[in-house]
Short mmCIF file of C-alpha atoms in Angstrom, two decimals:
data_model
loop_
_atom_site.label_atom_id
_atom_site.label_comp_id
_atom_site.label_asym_id
_atom_site.label_seq_id
_atom_site.Cartn_x
_atom_site.Cartn_y
_atom_site.Cartn_z
CA MET W 1 -0.48 0.07 0.06
CA SER W 2 1.35 3.60 -0.74
CA GLY W 3 3.00 5.75 2.21
CA GLY W 4 -0.56 7.22 3.23
CA ALA W 5 -1.30 4.11 4.36
CA HIS W 6 -2.59 3.76 8.46
CA ARG W 7 -0.83 2.51 10.87
CA ALA W 8 -2.17 0.84 13.73
CA THR W 9 -2.38 3.01 17.16
CA PRO W 10 -0.20 0.36 19.30
CA VAL W 11 -1.92 -1.10 22.95
CA LYS W 12 -0.66 1.41 25.34
CA TYR W 13 -0.89 -1.16 28.60
CA LEU W 14 -0.81 -0.42 32.12
CA THR W 15 2.56 -1.91 33.49
CA VAL W 16 2.36 -4.14 36.58
CA SER W 17 4.37 -1.58 38.60
CA ALA W 18 2.31 0.83 38.15
CA LEU W 19 -0.83 -1.23 38.42
CA GLY W 20 0.80 -2.15 41.76
CA PHE W 21 1.97 1.11 43.30
CA THR W 22 -1.50 2.80 41.89
CA THR W 23 -3.08 -0.67 44.34
CA ALA W 24 -0.81 0.39 46.99
CA ALA W 25 -1.81 3.92 46.51
CA SER W 26 -5.33 3.17 47.29
CA ILE W 27 -5.09 0.99 50.72
CA VAL W 28 -2.43 3.26 52.24
CA THR W 29 -4.85 6.73 52.19
CA SER W 30 -3.61 8.60 55.15
CA LEU W 31 -1.55 7.91 58.80
CA ARG W 32 -3.80 7.30 60.71
CA GLY W 33 -3.99 3.24 61.45
CA LEU W 34 -0.19 3.32 62.49
CA PRO W 35 -1.24 4.20 65.98
CA MET W 36 -3.43 1.86 66.65
CA MET W 37 -0.98 -0.76 65.08
CA ALA W 38 2.16 0.61 67.50
CA LYS W 39 -0.25 -0.22 70.67
CA GLU W 40 0.99 -4.48 69.70
CA GLU W 41 4.45 -3.32 69.85
CA MET W 42 6.29 -6.56 68.38
CA THR W 43 3.12 -8.68 67.67
CA MET W 44 2.25 -6.20 65.41
CA PHE W 45 4.46 -8.21 62.97
CA PHE W 46 1.67 -10.81 63.41
CA TYR W 47 -1.80 -8.75 63.02
CA ILE W 48 0.09 -6.79 59.78
CA GLY W 49 1.04 -10.04 58.83
CA PHE W 50 -2.09 -11.60 58.88
CA SER W 51 -3.62 -8.91 56.87
CA THR W 52 -1.23 -8.95 53.95
CA VAL W 53 -1.40 -12.76 53.60
CA LEU W 54 -4.56 -14.40 54.64
CA PHE W 55 -6.37 -11.22 53.56
CA LEU W 56 -4.61 -8.21 51.11
CA ILE W 57 -3.88 -10.89 48.98
CA PRO W 58 -6.55 -12.82 48.09
CA ALA W 59 -9.23 -10.20 48.10
CA GLY W 60 -6.77 -8.97 45.37
CA LEU W 61 -6.87 -11.61 43.60
CA VAL W 62 -10.19 -11.85 43.88
CA ALA W 63 -10.97 -8.81 43.12
CA ALA W 64 -8.93 -8.97 39.45
CA GLU W 65 -10.92 -12.06 38.61
CA LEU W 66 -14.42 -10.90 39.21
CA GLY W 67 -12.80 -7.34 37.97
CA SER W 68 -11.87 -9.08 34.93
CA MET W 69 -15.33 -10.60 34.21
CA TYR W 70 -16.87 -7.32 34.13
CA ALA W 71 -14.42 -4.86 32.86
CA ASN W 72 -17.15 -4.17 29.94
CA LYS W 73 -19.58 -2.67 33.19
CA THR W 74 -19.19 0.15 35.76
CA GLY W 75 -20.17 -0.23 39.28
CA GLY W 76 -17.14 -2.59 40.98
CA LEU W 77 -19.37 -4.79 43.62
CA TYR W 78 -22.43 -3.46 42.35
CA ALA W 79 -21.89 -5.32 38.64
CA TRP W 80 -19.91 -8.36 40.61
CA ILE W 81 -22.30 -8.68 43.83
CA SER W 82 -25.82 -8.94 40.89
CA GLY W 83 -24.15 -11.31 38.84
CA ALA W 84 -23.74 -14.24 41.51
CA PHE W 85 -26.69 -13.13 43.50
CA GLY W 86 -28.67 -10.63 41.37
CA LYS W 87 -29.68 -7.43 41.78
CA LYS W 88 -30.97 -7.10 44.67
CA VAL W 89 -27.99 -8.24 46.40
CA GLY W 90 -26.63 -6.04 44.73
CA PHE W 91 -27.96 -2.87 46.40
CA TRP W 92 -27.93 -4.56 49.63
CA ILE W 93 -24.07 -4.88 48.96
CA ILE W 94 -23.23 -1.53 47.24
CA PHE W 95 -25.17 0.60 50.04
CA LEU W 96 -23.82 -1.33 52.80
CA SER W 97 -20.40 0.01 50.77
CA TRP W 98 -21.33 3.57 51.02
CA ILE W 99 -22.72 3.61 54.65
CA GLN W 100 -19.45 2.14 56.20
CA VAL W 101 -17.76 4.74 54.78
CA ILE W 102 -19.43 7.36 56.15
CA VAL W 103 -19.38 5.54 58.89
CA PHE W 104 -15.32 5.69 58.81
CA TYR W 105 -15.11 9.89 57.66
CA PRO W 106 -15.86 10.21 62.58
CA THR W 107 -12.16 8.85 62.23
CA GLY W 108 -10.69 10.30 59.33
CA MET W 109 -12.15 13.21 61.07
CA SER W 110 -10.31 12.96 64.07
CA PHE W 111 -7.18 11.85 62.88
CA ALA W 112 -7.36 15.91 61.17
CA ALA W 113 -8.18 18.15 64.16
CA ALA W 114 -5.36 16.16 66.33
CA GLY W 115 -3.57 17.47 63.90
CA VAL W 116 -5.16 20.96 63.72
CA ALA W 117 -4.62 21.51 67.07
CA PHE W 118 -0.58 20.21 66.91
CA ALA W 119 -0.30 22.56 64.11
CA PHE W 120 -1.77 25.74 66.03
CA ASP W 121 0.67 23.91 68.96
CA ARG W 122 -2.61 23.20 70.93
CA PRO W 123 -2.08 19.31 71.71
CA ASP W 124 -3.83 19.28 74.99
CA ILE W 125 -7.65 20.31 73.11
CA ALA W 126 -6.67 17.26 70.87
CA GLN W 127 -7.97 15.03 73.73
CA ASN W 128 -11.18 17.12 74.62
CA HIS W 129 -13.86 15.29 73.42
CA VAL W 130 -16.26 18.04 72.49
CA TYR W 131 -13.72 19.62 70.56
CA VAL W 132 -13.44 16.74 68.53
CA GLY W 133 -16.76 15.46 67.77
CA ILE W 134 -17.01 19.81 67.26
CA PHE W 135 -14.81 19.84 64.24
CA ALA W 136 -15.41 17.08 62.99
CA ILE W 137 -19.03 18.03 62.26
CA CYS W 138 -17.93 21.08 60.25
CA ALA W 139 -14.62 19.99 58.73
CA PHE W 140 -17.00 16.84 56.59
CA TRP W 141 -19.36 19.90 55.73
CA LEU W 142 -16.28 21.71 54.48
CA CYS W 143 -15.68 19.01 52.58
CA THR W 144 -18.80 18.04 50.82
CA ALA W 145 -18.24 21.65 49.68
CA VAL W 146 -16.06 20.85 47.93
CA ALA W 147 -17.25 18.10 46.59
CA PHE W 148 -20.81 19.50 44.97
CA VAL W 149 -17.90 22.48 43.40
CA SER W 150 -16.80 18.70 40.54
CA ASN W 151 -14.97 15.38 40.98
CA GLN W 152 -12.20 17.00 38.49
CA PHE W 153 -11.42 19.58 41.38
CA ALA W 154 -11.92 17.25 44.36
CA LEU W 155 -9.40 15.10 42.42
CA LYS W 156 -7.07 17.42 42.46
CA VAL W 157 -7.47 18.22 46.06
CA THR W 158 -6.86 14.50 46.59
CA ARG W 159 -4.35 13.30 44.94
CA ALA W 160 -1.53 16.92 46.70
CA GLY W 161 -2.73 15.98 49.96
CA PHE W 162 -1.85 11.70 49.51
CA LEU W 163 1.65 13.46 48.14
CA ALA W 164 2.21 16.24 50.79
CA GLY W 165 -0.08 15.01 54.22
CA THR W 166 1.15 11.02 53.51
CA ALA W 167 3.68 10.48 51.68
CA LEU W 168 6.03 13.01 52.67
CA PRO W 169 5.46 12.90 56.89
CA GLY W 170 5.66 9.47 56.19
CA ILE W 171 9.05 9.16 54.99
CA ILE W 172 10.01 12.48 57.26
CA LEU W 173 8.42 9.55 60.47
CA VAL W 174 10.57 7.10 59.02
CA ALA W 175 13.86 9.34 58.47
CA VAL W 176 13.23 10.46 62.42
CA PHE W 177 12.89 7.24 63.76
CA ILE W 178 16.36 5.81 62.15
CA TRP W 179 17.66 8.88 63.91
CA TRP W 180 16.07 8.36 67.04
CA ILE W 181 18.01 4.94 66.77
CA ALA W 182 21.01 6.41 65.96
CA SER W 183 21.43 8.97 69.17
CA GLY W 184 21.28 5.23 71.46
CA HIS W 185 17.57 6.85 72.69
CA ASP W 186 15.17 4.31 74.22
CA ILE W 187 13.56 2.48 72.59
CA GLY W 188 10.00 2.69 73.52
CA TRP W 189 8.99 -1.11 73.64
CA GLN W 190 11.96 -1.72 75.50
CA HIS W 191 10.20 -0.07 78.60
CA THR W 192 6.58 -2.37 78.15
CA THR W 193 5.47 -5.05 81.28
CA ASP W 194 1.61 -4.78 80.14
CA ASP W 195 1.12 -8.57 79.61
CA ALA W 196 -1.10 -8.08 76.63
CA VAL W 197 2.79 -7.16 75.06
CA THR W 198 5.11 -8.23 77.32
CA VAL W 199 6.56 -11.73 78.49
CA ALA W 200 8.81 -12.39 81.31
CA HIS W 201 11.69 -14.62 80.59
CA ASP W 202 14.34 -15.02 83.31
CA GLY W 203 13.41 -12.17 84.94
CA HIS W 204 13.26 -9.78 82.55
CA ASP W 205 10.88 -8.30 80.13
CA SER W 206 10.99 -8.85 76.28
CA PRO W 207 8.30 -7.90 74.05
CA ARG W 208 6.11 -10.58 72.52
CA PHE W 209 5.32 -11.53 68.54
CA PHE W 210 2.86 -13.51 69.25
CA PRO W 211 -0.47 -11.66 70.42
CA TYR W 212 -1.65 -13.17 74.21
CA ILE W 213 -3.99 -14.78 74.18
CA ALA W 214 -6.32 -15.13 77.17
CA GLY W 215 -9.59 -14.16 75.30
CA LEU W 216 -10.75 -12.70 72.12
CA SER W 217 -9.85 -9.12 73.78
CA GLY W 218 -6.74 -9.47 73.48
CA LEU W 219 -7.14 -10.03 69.57
CA SER W 220 -10.02 -7.14 69.02
CA PHE W 221 -7.53 -4.54 67.19
CA LEU W 222 -7.13 -6.89 64.35
CA ALA W 223 -10.05 -5.56 63.71
CA GLY W 224 -9.33 -2.60 63.09
CA ILE W 225 -5.99 -2.70 61.57
CA LEU W 226 -7.74 -5.21 59.04
CA LEU W 227 -9.84 -1.99 58.16
CA ASN W 228 -5.76 0.07 57.26
CA PHE W 229 -6.03 -2.86 54.67
CA ALA W 230 -8.91 -2.63 52.56
CA GLY W 231 -9.62 -1.05 49.35
CA VAL W 232 -6.86 -3.73 47.38
CA GLU W 233 -10.72 -4.43 45.70
CA SER W 234 -10.97 -1.02 44.13
CA GLN W 235 -8.16 -1.87 41.45
CA GLY W 236 -9.15 -4.99 40.75
CA VAL W 237 -11.22 -4.08 37.12
CA HIS W 238 -7.91 -2.44 35.86
CA SER W 239 -5.90 -5.84 35.65
CA THR W 240 -7.32 -6.01 32.64
CA GLU W 241 -5.84 -3.35 31.37
CA LEU W 242 -2.06 -4.71 31.92
CA LYS W 243 -0.15 -6.84 28.93
CA ASN W 244 -0.37 -10.23 30.02
CA PRO W 245 -3.45 -10.34 33.33
CA SER W 246 -2.52 -14.00 34.52
CA LYS W 247 1.08 -13.20 35.66
CA GLY W 248 1.38 -9.84 35.61
CA TYR W 249 -1.84 -8.81 38.12
CA PRO W 250 -0.49 -11.28 40.49
CA ALA W 251 2.82 -9.64 40.70
CA ALA W 252 1.14 -5.74 40.85
CA ILE W 253 -1.01 -7.43 43.96
CA MET W 254 2.99 -8.62 45.51
CA ILE W 255 4.34 -4.84 44.81
CA ALA W 256 1.01 -3.91 46.74
CA ALA W 257 1.38 -6.25 49.36
CA ALA W 258 5.37 -5.22 49.85
CA VAL W 259 4.61 -1.53 49.93
CA ALA W 260 0.95 -1.51 52.20
CA PHE W 261 3.02 -3.47 54.78
CA GLY W 262 6.67 -1.29 54.30
CA ILE W 263 4.35 1.71 55.14
CA PHE W 264 2.27 0.44 57.98
CA THR W 265 5.63 -1.93 59.25
CA LEU W 266 8.31 1.03 59.29
CA GLY W 267 6.19 3.78 60.28
CA ALA W 268 4.00 1.56 63.69
CA LEU W 269 7.57 0.52 64.53
CA ALA W 270 8.24 4.40 64.28
CA VAL W 271 5.72 5.42 66.59
CA ALA W 272 6.34 1.92 69.17
CA GLY W 273 9.62 3.00 68.95
CA ILE W 274 9.87 6.56 70.11
CA VAL W 275 6.36 6.89 72.19
CA ALA W 276 6.54 5.13 75.50
CA TYR W 277 3.92 2.39 75.66
CA ASP W 278 1.74 3.30 77.77
CA LYS W 279 1.61 7.25 76.71
CA ILE W 280 0.75 5.97 72.85
CA ASP W 281 -2.79 7.13 71.99
CA LEU W 282 -4.59 6.21 69.57
CA ASN W 283 -5.83 9.72 67.76
CA THR W 284 -2.68 11.33 68.34
CA GLY W 285 0.45 8.76 68.59
CA VAL W 286 1.87 10.31 65.18
CA PHE W 287 2.25 13.82 66.29
CA ASP W 288 2.89 12.49 69.74
CA ALA W 289 5.99 10.66 67.81
CA PHE W 290 6.72 13.48 65.72
CA THR W 291 6.99 16.01 68.98
CA ILE W 292 9.09 13.89 71.22
CA ALA W 293 11.68 14.04 68.46
CA PHE W 294 11.61 16.97 67.41
CA THR W 295 12.33 17.86 70.93
CA GLU W 296 15.22 15.65 71.05
CA MET W 297 16.63 16.56 68.10
CA ILE W 298 16.37 20.55 67.99
CA HIS W 299 14.29 21.17 71.43
CA SER W 300 12.54 22.84 69.10
CA SER W 301 8.49 21.56 67.97
CA TRP W 302 7.87 24.20 65.03
CA PRO W 303 8.27 21.32 62.43
CA VAL W 304 5.64 19.35 63.91
CA ARG W 305 3.77 22.11 63.44
CA ILE W 306 4.50 21.99 59.80
CA LEU W 307 4.02 18.64 60.19
CA SER W 308 0.50 18.30 61.68
CA ALA W 309 -0.75 20.62 58.96
CA LEU W 310 0.36 18.64 56.28
CA ILE W 311 -0.75 15.38 58.01
CA ALA W 312 -4.11 17.20 58.89
CA TYR W 313 -4.45 18.06 54.79
CA GLY W 314 -3.96 14.40 54.16
CA ALA W 315 -6.21 13.11 56.28
CA LEU W 316 -9.65 15.93 55.39
CA ALA W 317 -8.85 14.89 51.34
CA GLY W 318 -8.39 10.66 52.29
CA VAL W 319 -12.41 11.63 53.56
CA LEU W 320 -12.44 13.83 50.37
CA ALA W 321 -11.59 11.24 48.49
CA TRP W 322 -13.34 8.31 49.48
CA ILE W 323 -16.57 11.00 49.41
CA MET W 324 -16.78 11.05 45.97
CA GLY W 325 -16.26 7.45 45.21
CA PRO W 326 -18.47 5.36 47.08
CA SER W 327 -22.08 7.75 46.61
CA ARG W 328 -21.00 7.47 43.30
CA GLY W 329 -22.29 4.26 43.18
CA VAL W 330 -25.63 4.80 45.05
CA LEU W 331 -25.66 6.92 42.63
CA ALA W 332 -25.94 4.88 39.74
CA THR W 333 -27.96 2.21 41.29
CA ALA W 334 -30.89 4.96 41.50
CA HIS W 335 -30.82 5.44 37.68
CA ASP W 336 -31.89 1.44 37.82
CA GLY W 337 -34.54 2.34 39.61
CA MET W 338 -33.41 0.69 43.37
CA LEU W 339 -33.67 4.60 44.60
CA PRO W 340 -36.72 7.23 45.06
CA PRO W 341 -35.82 10.27 42.39
CA VAL W 342 -34.67 12.97 45.00
CA LEU W 343 -31.90 10.28 44.65
CA GLN W 344 -31.33 9.95 41.51
CA LYS W 345 -30.86 14.41 41.05
CA VAL W 346 -27.62 16.21 40.44
CA ASN W 347 -26.34 19.67 39.96
CA ASN W 348 -25.78 21.08 36.52
CA ARG W 349 -21.92 19.30 37.14
CA GLY W 350 -23.32 16.38 37.18
CA VAL W 351 -22.63 15.59 41.30
CA GLN W 352 -24.98 14.20 43.26
CA VAL W 353 -25.76 17.06 46.03
CA ASN W 354 -29.39 15.10 47.94
CA ILE W 355 -27.34 12.18 48.02
CA LEU W 356 -24.33 13.43 49.71
CA ILE W 357 -27.04 16.68 51.99
CA ILE W 358 -28.10 12.79 53.44
CA GLN W 359 -24.39 11.94 53.65
CA GLY W 360 -23.23 14.88 55.64
CA VAL W 361 -26.62 14.39 58.33
CA ILE W 362 -25.61 10.75 59.33
CA VAL W 363 -21.58 11.91 59.07
CA THR W 364 -22.79 15.04 61.84
CA ALA W 365 -25.01 12.03 63.55
CA LEU W 366 -22.03 10.23 64.21
CA SER W 367 -19.63 12.37 64.88
CA SER W 368 -21.87 13.18 67.81
CA ILE W 369 -20.90 10.15 69.61
CA TYR W 370 -17.66 11.92 70.92
CA LEU W 371 -19.55 15.19 72.30
CA PHE W 372 -20.68 11.82 74.71
CA MET W 373 -17.81 9.93 75.57
CA ASP W 374 -15.21 10.86 76.70
CA ASP W 375 -12.30 9.13 76.13
CA VAL W 376 -11.42 10.06 72.54
CA SER W 377 -9.80 6.51 72.22
CA SER W 378 -12.16 4.77 72.88
CA ALA W 379 -14.54 6.55 70.95
CA PHE W 380 -12.56 6.39 67.78
CA PHE W 381 -11.75 2.44 67.90
CA LEU W 382 -15.91 2.01 68.70
CA ILE W 383 -16.99 4.56 65.22
CA SER W 384 -13.99 1.76 63.25
CA ALA W 385 -15.73 -1.40 64.49
CA MET W 386 -19.13 -0.11 63.66
CA ALA W 387 -17.24 0.83 60.10
CA VAL W 388 -15.20 -2.77 59.82
CA SER W 389 -18.25 -5.21 60.87
CA LEU W 390 -19.85 -3.11 57.90
CA TYR W 391 -16.49 -3.52 55.42
CA LEU W 392 -16.64 -7.44 56.34
CA ILE W 393 -19.62 -8.73 55.54
CA ILE W 394 -18.89 -6.61 51.59
CA TYR W 395 -15.79 -8.65 51.94
CA MET W 396 -17.78 -11.75 52.54
CA PHE W 397 -20.31 -11.56 49.84
CA MET W 398 -16.91 -10.95 46.97
CA TYR W 399 -15.35 -13.81 47.76
CA ALA W 400 -18.46 -16.31 47.71
CA ALA W 401 -19.05 -14.49 44.73
CA ALA W 402 -16.12 -15.21 43.33
CA ILE W 403 -16.83 -19.32 44.11
CA ARG W 404 -20.14 -19.19 43.30
CA LEU W 405 -19.16 -17.94 40.17
CA ARG W 406 -17.09 -20.20 39.22
CA TYR W 407 -20.56 -22.76 38.34
CA THR W 408 -23.15 -20.30 37.21
CA GLN W 409 -20.45 -18.58 34.41
CA PRO W 410 -18.26 -20.96 34.18
CA ASP W 411 -17.76 -19.86 30.43
CA LEU W 412 -18.01 -15.83 31.34
CA PRO W 413 -14.40 -14.77 29.94
CA ARG W 414 -11.78 -14.25 32.44
CA ALA W 415 -8.95 -11.73 31.30
CA PHE W 416 -7.06 -13.11 34.70
CA LYS W 417 -8.22 -15.73 36.35
CA ILE W 418 -6.84 -17.20 39.53
CA PRO W 419 -4.72 -20.43 38.82
CA GLY W 420 -5.46 -23.43 40.24
CA GLY W 421 -9.32 -24.01 38.85
CA THR W 422 -11.87 -24.55 41.43
CA PHE W 423 -9.57 -25.82 43.71
CA GLY W 424 -7.07 -22.95 43.28
CA MET W 425 -10.62 -20.89 43.88
CA TRP W 426 -11.20 -22.17 46.33
CA LEU W 427 -8.57 -22.34 48.35
CA PHE W 428 -7.39 -17.90 47.78
CA ALA W 429 -11.45 -17.12 48.39
CA GLY W 430 -11.80 -19.51 51.15
CA ILE W 431 -8.48 -18.09 53.58
CA GLY W 432 -10.71 -14.57 52.85
CA PHE W 433 -13.76 -15.40 54.04
CA LEU W 434 -12.22 -17.52 56.27
CA ALA W 435 -9.84 -14.33 57.97
CA VAL W 436 -12.79 -11.86 57.40
CA ALA W 437 -15.82 -13.89 59.35
CA PHE W 438 -13.08 -14.88 62.10
CA ALA W 439 -12.10 -10.72 61.91
CA PHE W 440 -15.83 -9.96 62.15
CA VAL W 441 -16.73 -12.03 65.44
CA LEU W 442 -13.77 -9.46 66.66
CA ALA W 443 -14.98 -6.28 65.85
CA PHE W 444 -18.12 -7.10 68.84
CA VAL W 445 -15.11 -8.17 71.42
CA PRO W 446 -13.95 -4.76 73.18
CA PRO W 447 -10.38 -4.58 73.61
CA SER W 448 -8.41 -5.16 76.65
CA GLN W 449 -6.14 -2.06 75.73
CA LEU W 450 -8.32 0.62 75.73
CA PRO W 451 -11.09 2.00 78.56
CA ILE W 452 -13.48 1.13 76.78
CA GLY W 453 -16.06 1.02 79.98
CA ASN W 454 -19.12 -0.98 79.88
CA LYS W 455 -17.98 -3.54 77.82
CA ALA W 456 -21.98 -4.81 77.09
CA SER W 457 -23.00 -0.87 75.86
CA TYR W 458 -20.20 -1.60 73.82
CA ILE W 459 -21.26 -5.10 71.88
CA GLY W 460 -24.69 -3.07 72.03
CA LEU W 461 -23.57 -0.50 69.83
CA VAL W 462 -21.48 -2.19 67.61
CA ALA W 463 -23.83 -4.92 66.85
CA ALA W 464 -27.10 -2.33 66.85
CA GLY W 465 -24.66 -0.53 64.67
CA ALA W 466 -24.96 -2.85 62.61
CA VAL W 467 -28.11 -4.62 62.33
CA ILE W 468 -29.58 -0.99 61.12
CA PHE W 469 -27.56 0.35 59.33
CA SER W 470 -27.18 -3.32 56.99
CA ALA W 471 -31.34 -3.25 57.31
CA ILE W 472 -31.05 0.11 55.68
CA PRO W 473 -31.44 -1.14 52.65
CA LEU W 474 -33.87 -4.44 52.83
CA ILE W 475 -36.33 -1.51 53.71
CA ILE W 476 -35.45 0.93 50.56
CA GLU W 477 -35.44 -2.39 48.87
CA ARG W 478 -38.71 -3.65 50.12
CA MET W 479 -40.69 0.36 49.26
CA LYS W 480 -38.73 0.37 45.85
CA LYS W 481 -42.07 1.18 43.47
CA PRO W 482 -42.41 1.51 39.52
CA SER W 483 -41.69 5.11 39.58
CA TRP W 484 -38.93 4.92 41.08
CA VAL W 485 -37.12 3.60 37.50
CA PRO W 486 -35.86 7.47 36.04
CA SER W 487 -36.76 8.68 32.68
CA ASP W 488 -34.11 8.99 29.81
CA GLU W 489 -33.79 12.68 30.58
CA VAL W 490 -32.50 12.30 33.82
CA LYS W 491 -30.18 9.48 32.91
CA ALA W 492 -29.36 12.59 30.38
CA LYS W 493 -28.74 14.73 33.26
CA ALA W 494 -26.20 13.24 34.99
CA LEU W 495 -24.05 12.32 31.70
CA GLY W 496 -25.03 14.82 29.43
CA PRO W 497 -22.14 17.38 27.49
CA SER W 498 -22.29 19.75 31.60
CA ALA W 499 -22.11 16.98 33.70
CA ASP W 500 -18.70 16.12 34.88
CA ARG W 501 -18.38 12.15 33.34
CA SER W 502 -15.11 11.38 36.34
CA HIS W 503 -17.66 9.13 38.32
CA LEU W 504 -17.63 6.41 35.11
CA THR W 505 -14.13 5.56 37.24
CA ASN W 506 -15.37 6.03 40.67
CA ALA W 507 -17.71 4.24 40.62
#
């Protein structure tokens, strides 16, 4: 043919390393989980190892197969669960996905509140439950207002927040800890006598590397730590963009697992090494570590104020990142006629305003828990336990869906397939399911490491939260009416020229 013949445009594949680090970024959204891991001292290796091997890797592989099966459909979990169990169950799961993120928001906001307190050199108010509650409510509505602008604007804010408010302070924290060790300072975990993390040997106390199990309460932190590793499924749909998904995606998951393991382990070790065990606070542990270290290094804490401001920004950016995504999944179900018309409306930028307003009202109610619980760490863990219980239900259904689809739709093309045939699927999905089920039970057990107070009230609140939030989508589904199916005009407004289309990747 003549020289004017068109050449085929080369296909651009996603590299294994790019997908691996992107997946890691979706897992490590802030530094707020480091104090909880640090509270376990050397037993953190058990918890982080459990979370990585028995949860993170199986979840990533299962999500990759499901994502490759439904690569041409938007909705993520909604499409996967609906394919296995029908749209009713799919709606229930995506609704729980939205609700559990809503339950998570107050913990993210409380971490940001601590950052702002330290930034203004007022660490004393970081533990003031009234301040934390009011800040959480006001800051969340500020994030919601930013989300009203557009998805693209929110994306720019969150991207900058991750780099400046999570990655950079995390690197500095590890560097400071290396200096702490090199300069001969006492290591926090070497002076602990608590039976939960210390064992007596030949008249000397030494750190435990395996949890002290005198009951389930000694393992309660596992459920909260597991939540820090959640999010790997959000990138599973991109497995089809690799040149060789069957080999590339497991490698990407291994990269993500190694990066997440490294960041969480090094960061938690830094907090545990600098801050004395009995002084580690779940909400302020990171800021306390910086304060102690810089006071020793330069006899001043001015860098702490800058780092605290950055971390607060990173925490708020993490909240903003989650404000848009899951709520877009709910909007997708609304356009399937699963929700009333009031929740189908978007503004002229395509933002689901009514859904975000309802979300803000619920977060306001949940954040009010801080106003009535004197101990911020206990309130922090209680709210986290509620979020964990809902999230683990979602993962159990994801594993079950992957197994069921191997039998009900064995011929559906899968660009990535878990190796080992049916046995391989049962092995990885089965291990993941059992790990999640065990953690689900622990979510209802008060931790022995915190002053929870009335244990019956704690269990009752977590259980009530799980039951009430799980029941809401079931009630809505029973109330569903034919008139809820939106017109083409409503759908066109959400996807029209003036609308923001970035939700197609967020849903």
